[in-house]
């Protein structure tokens, strides 16, 4: 390719490069068709009979011949019916909301104690144990005392 | 051959032949003359085009002969209805998601070859059973019956089936027991038996205690307490396709007497 020669200036190089590109891209083939717009289709093609006819589960048992299958029958057929119901039900909670809030309250305290410094933990313990004794003024923080000469 | 398309609504319950074009309601015709307004002229949800029908430019193209069926949309406005052709055939074509009964014909390394009644044998991996691992292989022998569903089933590839569902649970699928009787019926009868309120199954259920597995490939497996009862149930199921409901009730009444 002519533009690859080292001796030429960058401008002439660029010009030659562009010309080469044009020649190459013109040789590329393309379809001379008008642009087709894909229609928005709301028809789904389905080859199976299951969603059309709402068929039941294939395994069945009668008069207690196979109790596991009978349980499965109830489960599968009711699950199928449930899928039709589109209303979102609130999930039944094992623990009520109030109890949950109470648990969390105490939980914060117990986990919080873990992260206290040893001095504060000690204070907390003293507070809990003897209520009769005079409480030290808690605003006095123990600072580093410079040793006197 | 400017055959006018038939309206889909008019034809529900009528016989349609391959090549018929069904115009859907609320779809304007080319001339703009016949504008049929459906019950909901607002843009409806997705319409399900079931087996026997294909999408074409004007509407739906019928590809199988049979009766045209329609199911109206279940919820209010969400999801369109469904149209399909109720045709009769005995030969099964594998379809993805169909539960079927297969017979294991060969063991080839890690997969089993299963005969499902189609043009090709389906493959079933040994890991596709509940609780199966590389060490803990399922106890499947050649000649066993398996109840599973297809995960891959198209005309270009070999069908593949599994005996677990998407969450890994068996849900009743897997190897069917050793006793019992397997026989073949037409596909239309299977769909009739699996319909939500099938009288045949309910009436039979009051006769004897028995267990039944229905595969969408036309195979039924029945097991009852004695061989005679099993044969009676099998005969009734095979014959009920061509009996009217009165004849069937008479036959069952005679049986429950004896």
Coordinates of C-alpha atoms in Angstrom, one line a residue, chain B residues 9 12 16 19 26 43 46 54 76 84 89 109 127 132-133 164 167 215 231 254:
Chain B
X9 CA -63.9 -15.6 16.7
X12 CA -64.1 -21.4 17.4
X16 CA -60.3 -25.8 10.1
X19 CA -53.9 -23.2 4.8
X26 CA -59.2 -5.8 16.3
X43 CA -54.2 -3.2 23.1
X46 CA -50.0 -11.4 24.5
X54 CA -48.5 -20.3 13.1
X76 CA -58.8 -9.0 33.7
X84 CA -55.1 -23.7 19.2
X89 CA -52.8 -38.1 16.1
X109 CA -21.4 -44.1 29.3
X127 CA -27.1 -36.9 36.9
X132 CA -27.7 -38.3 42.0
X133 CA -24.0 -37.5 42.1
X164 CA -35.9 -33.4 38.0
X167 CA -35.0 -26.5 41.5
X215 CA -47.4 -39.6 29.6
X231 CA -56.3 -55.3 33.1
X254 CA -71.6 -53.6 35.6

